[in-house]
Short mmCIF file of C-alpha atoms in Angstrom, two decimals:
data_model
loop_
_atom_site.label_atom_id
_atom_site.label_comp_id
_atom_site.label_asym_id
_atom_site.label_seq_id
_atom_site.Cartn_x
_atom_site.Cartn_y
_atom_site.Cartn_z
CA MET A 1 122.66 -45.56 9.83
CA ARG A 2 121.41 -49.11 10.33
CA GLU A 3 124.88 -50.51 9.67
CA ILE A 4 126.47 -48.29 12.32
CA LEU A 5 123.78 -48.25 15.03
CA SER A 6 122.28 -51.69 14.29
CA SER A 7 120.35 -53.01 17.29
CA ASN A 8 120.14 -49.58 18.96
CA LEU A 9 117.54 -48.48 16.41
CA PRO A 10 113.85 -49.26 16.91
CA LYS A 11 112.12 -51.75 14.65
CA PHE A 12 108.63 -50.99 13.38
CA THR A 13 105.87 -53.50 12.75
CA PRO A 14 103.96 -53.32 9.44
CA GLU A 15 101.04 -51.71 11.31
CA GLU A 16 103.31 -49.06 12.85
CA LYS A 17 104.87 -48.30 9.47
CA LYS A 18 101.41 -47.78 8.01
CA LEU A 19 100.50 -45.38 10.81
CA LEU A 20 103.66 -43.34 10.18
CA GLN A 21 103.04 -43.23 6.44
CA ASN A 22 99.36 -42.23 6.69
CA ASN A 23 99.54 -39.70 9.53
CA LYS A 24 101.64 -36.59 9.06
CA VAL A 25 102.95 -34.80 12.15
CA ASP A 26 101.37 -31.43 12.98
CA PHE A 27 104.72 -29.68 13.29
CA ILE A 28 108.40 -30.18 14.07
CA GLY A 29 109.85 -28.45 17.14
CA ILE A 30 113.54 -27.47 17.16
CA ASN A 31 115.44 -26.55 20.33
CA HIS A 32 118.37 -24.63 18.89
CA TYR A 33 121.13 -22.87 20.81
CA THR A 34 124.46 -23.51 19.17
CA ALA A 35 126.46 -25.42 16.55
CA ILE A 36 129.51 -27.67 16.78
CA TYR A 37 131.79 -29.49 14.40
CA ALA A 38 131.32 -33.21 13.82
CA LYS A 39 134.45 -35.29 13.30
CA ASP A 40 134.20 -38.59 11.45
CA CYS A 41 135.28 -41.49 13.65
CA ILE A 42 134.98 -44.29 11.11
CA TYR A 43 138.16 -43.38 9.25
CA SER A 44 139.70 -40.94 11.76
CA PRO A 45 141.08 -41.65 15.24
CA CYS A 46 138.71 -40.47 17.99
CA THR A 47 138.21 -40.79 21.71
CA LEU A 48 134.71 -42.26 21.74
CA ASP A 49 133.74 -41.68 25.35
CA THR A 50 130.71 -39.45 24.73
CA TYR A 51 127.18 -40.32 23.66
CA GLU A 52 128.00 -39.13 20.12
CA GLY A 53 130.58 -41.92 19.98
CA ASN A 54 127.79 -44.44 19.66
CA ALA A 55 127.23 -43.06 16.14
CA LEU A 56 130.99 -43.00 15.42
CA VAL A 57 131.13 -39.22 15.43
CA TYR A 58 132.98 -36.83 17.75
CA ALA A 59 131.35 -33.45 18.46
CA ILE A 60 133.74 -30.59 19.19
CA GLY A 61 133.61 -26.81 19.17
CA ARG A 62 137.14 -26.25 17.87
CA ARG A 63 138.79 -26.93 14.52
CA ASN A 64 142.37 -26.16 13.50
CA GLY A 65 142.87 -24.34 16.78
CA LYS A 66 139.92 -21.98 16.31
CA ILE A 67 136.62 -22.18 18.19
CA ILE A 68 133.42 -22.17 16.16
CA GLY A 69 131.98 -19.14 17.98
CA LYS A 70 132.07 -17.10 21.15
CA PRO A 71 131.57 -19.33 24.23
CA THR A 72 128.57 -18.86 26.52
CA ALA A 73 128.13 -19.74 30.19
CA LEU A 74 126.94 -23.24 29.30
CA HIS A 75 129.87 -25.53 28.55
CA GLY A 76 130.02 -26.54 24.88
CA TYR A 77 127.52 -23.89 23.77
CA PHE A 78 128.81 -21.23 21.37
CA VAL A 79 127.29 -18.25 19.59
CA VAL A 80 126.86 -19.36 15.96
CA PRO A 81 123.83 -17.46 14.62
CA GLU A 82 124.20 -18.55 10.99
CA ALA A 83 123.49 -22.11 12.14
CA MET A 84 119.88 -21.13 12.77
CA GLU A 85 119.24 -20.64 9.07
CA LYS A 86 121.11 -23.82 8.14
CA VAL A 87 119.22 -26.10 10.53
CA VAL A 88 115.84 -24.62 9.64
CA MET A 89 116.46 -24.95 5.90
CA TYR A 90 117.73 -28.52 6.34
CA VAL A 91 114.67 -29.61 8.33
CA ASN A 92 112.34 -27.76 5.98
CA ASP A 93 113.79 -29.55 2.94
CA ARG A 94 114.26 -32.94 4.61
CA TYR A 95 110.71 -33.09 5.97
CA ARG A 96 109.00 -31.59 2.94
CA ASN A 97 107.84 -28.23 4.22
CA THR A 98 106.33 -29.48 7.48
CA THR A 99 105.62 -26.52 9.77
CA ILE A 100 108.59 -25.74 12.03
CA TYR A 101 108.54 -24.06 15.44
CA ILE A 102 111.70 -22.90 17.19
CA THR A 103 110.64 -24.23 20.57
CA GLU A 104 113.76 -23.07 22.44
CA ASN A 105 116.49 -20.53 21.68
CA GLY A 106 118.44 -18.52 24.24
CA TYR A 107 121.70 -17.26 25.69
CA SER A 108 123.23 -18.23 29.04
CA GLN A 109 125.06 -15.98 31.53
CA HIS A 110 127.15 -16.99 34.53
CA SER A 111 125.27 -16.39 37.76
CA ASP A 112 128.35 -14.80 39.38
CA THR A 113 128.38 -12.03 36.77
CA SER A 114 127.98 -8.53 38.27
CA MET A 115 124.39 -7.39 38.75
CA GLU A 116 124.95 -4.52 36.34
CA ASP A 117 126.03 -6.89 33.57
CA LEU A 118 123.25 -9.36 34.38
CA ILE A 119 120.65 -6.62 33.92
CA ASN A 120 122.35 -4.91 30.98
CA ASP A 121 122.72 -8.18 29.07
CA VAL A 122 124.06 -6.80 25.80
CA GLU A 123 125.41 -10.22 24.75
CA ARG A 124 121.94 -11.77 25.02
CA VAL A 125 120.43 -8.91 23.01
CA ASN A 126 123.05 -9.40 20.29
CA TYR A 127 122.48 -13.17 20.39
CA MET A 128 118.72 -12.87 19.95
CA HIS A 129 119.04 -10.22 17.27
CA ASP A 130 121.47 -12.27 15.20
CA TYR A 131 119.66 -15.60 15.58
CA LEU A 132 116.34 -13.98 14.65
CA LYS A 133 118.01 -12.33 11.66
CA TYR A 134 119.06 -15.72 10.30
CA LEU A 135 115.66 -17.22 11.13
CA SER A 136 114.10 -14.38 9.14
CA SER A 137 116.44 -15.18 6.25
CA ALA A 138 115.28 -18.81 6.26
CA ILE A 139 111.66 -17.68 6.17
CA ARG A 140 112.35 -15.39 3.23
CA LYS A 141 113.91 -18.36 1.44
CA GLY A 142 110.72 -20.34 1.85
CA ALA A 143 111.04 -22.18 5.17
CA ASN A 144 107.64 -22.93 6.70
CA VAL A 145 108.22 -21.47 10.19
CA GLY A 146 105.16 -21.16 12.39
CA GLY A 147 106.69 -19.53 15.47
CA TYR A 148 109.64 -18.77 17.74
CA PHE A 149 109.94 -19.22 21.52
CA ALA A 150 112.75 -17.56 23.48
CA TRP A 151 114.30 -19.53 26.34
CA SER A 152 113.44 -18.34 28.80
CA ILE A 153 111.16 -15.69 30.23
CA VAL A 154 112.76 -16.00 33.70
CA ASP A 155 115.86 -17.53 35.25
CA ASN A 156 115.21 -21.11 36.34
CA PHE A 157 116.80 -24.33 37.55
CA GLU A 158 118.95 -25.49 34.62
CA TRP A 159 119.23 -29.24 35.13
CA VAL A 160 122.71 -30.27 36.36
CA TYR A 161 123.83 -26.61 36.24
CA GLY A 162 121.21 -25.61 38.80
CA TYR A 163 121.20 -21.87 39.42
CA THR A 164 124.78 -21.33 38.20
CA VAL A 165 123.65 -20.19 34.73
CA LYS A 166 120.92 -17.74 33.77
CA PHE A 167 118.82 -17.84 30.60
CA GLY A 168 116.02 -15.49 31.62
CA LEU A 169 114.86 -12.30 29.96
CA TYR A 170 113.92 -11.42 33.54
CA GLN A 171 116.44 -11.51 36.39
CA VAL A 172 115.12 -13.51 39.34
CA ASP A 173 116.21 -12.96 42.92
CA PHE A 174 115.73 -16.50 44.22
CA ASP A 175 115.58 -15.28 47.82
CA THR A 176 112.85 -12.68 47.36
CA GLN A 177 111.37 -13.94 44.05
CA GLU A 178 111.66 -10.40 42.67
CA ARG A 179 111.71 -10.35 38.86
CA ILE A 180 113.53 -7.53 37.09
CA PRO A 181 113.32 -7.05 33.31
CA ARG A 182 116.72 -7.22 31.66
CA MET A 183 117.76 -5.20 28.63
CA SER A 184 116.89 -8.24 26.52
CA ALA A 185 113.28 -8.24 27.78
CA LYS A 186 112.87 -4.63 26.70
CA TRP A 187 114.62 -5.26 23.39
CA TYR A 188 112.44 -8.28 22.64
CA ARG A 189 109.29 -6.32 23.53
CA ASP A 190 110.34 -3.54 21.16
CA PHE A 191 111.27 -6.06 18.48
CA LEU A 192 107.88 -7.75 18.65
CA THR A 193 106.03 -4.44 18.44
CA SER A 194 108.18 -2.89 15.70
CA SER A 195 107.63 -3.26 11.97
CA SER A 196 111.00 -4.76 11.03
CA LEU A 197 114.31 -6.16 12.22
CA THR A 198 115.91 -2.83 11.33
CA ASP A 199 113.80 -1.07 13.95
CA GLY A 200 114.98 -3.58 16.53
CA LEU A 201 118.59 -2.77 15.71
CA GLN A 202 118.21 0.64 17.33
CA VAL A 203 117.74 -0.93 20.74
CA ARG A 204 121.04 -2.84 20.77
CA SER A 205 123.26 -0.05 22.04
CA ARG A 206 120.91 1.23 24.78
CA ARG A 207 121.18 0.40 28.44
CA ALA A 208 118.35 -1.32 30.30
CA ASP A 209 117.50 1.83 32.28
CA SER A 210 117.11 3.99 29.13
#
């Protein structure tokens, strides 16, 4: 890492190193939405015009003509639920069982989707179900997970994407500020109040008005 990134990496004083060694972090927060392939750019030809290029790696969602997962409304974000277990287990092992919180995880819709499909957001329900299933698997394998936070409770202003994508469990009418619970909000409520993931499965095929 030091050979490749050299001067871009911070340098710690002896006092700072001692602080890091003697004071363990309270927890590690992971914002996890998707997974992509990483292509080596040390021994392979790459177009290094992205920020990943600084580390001599090229991030891409397609390999051998096949995309890694179903695309979402956010460019470069794919549905890859099994990645949740992999990243949690990696961090758990790498950082010696430090408590992990999933601080963000969610599914994006296009804002120009029909109102019926925005409210009956089956794809978001399936996304949350599958990602939580793999998070549960990591926990059963010993990962020290302290909590999970869905992104997000309501539609909001998504950085450079503005209002063109929607992550909310609640649909927001930005003109009237009315908030309408989507199918995913009702599924997540039922999931949190049920005794197992299996109970939550029963909600997947229902419509939001059921």
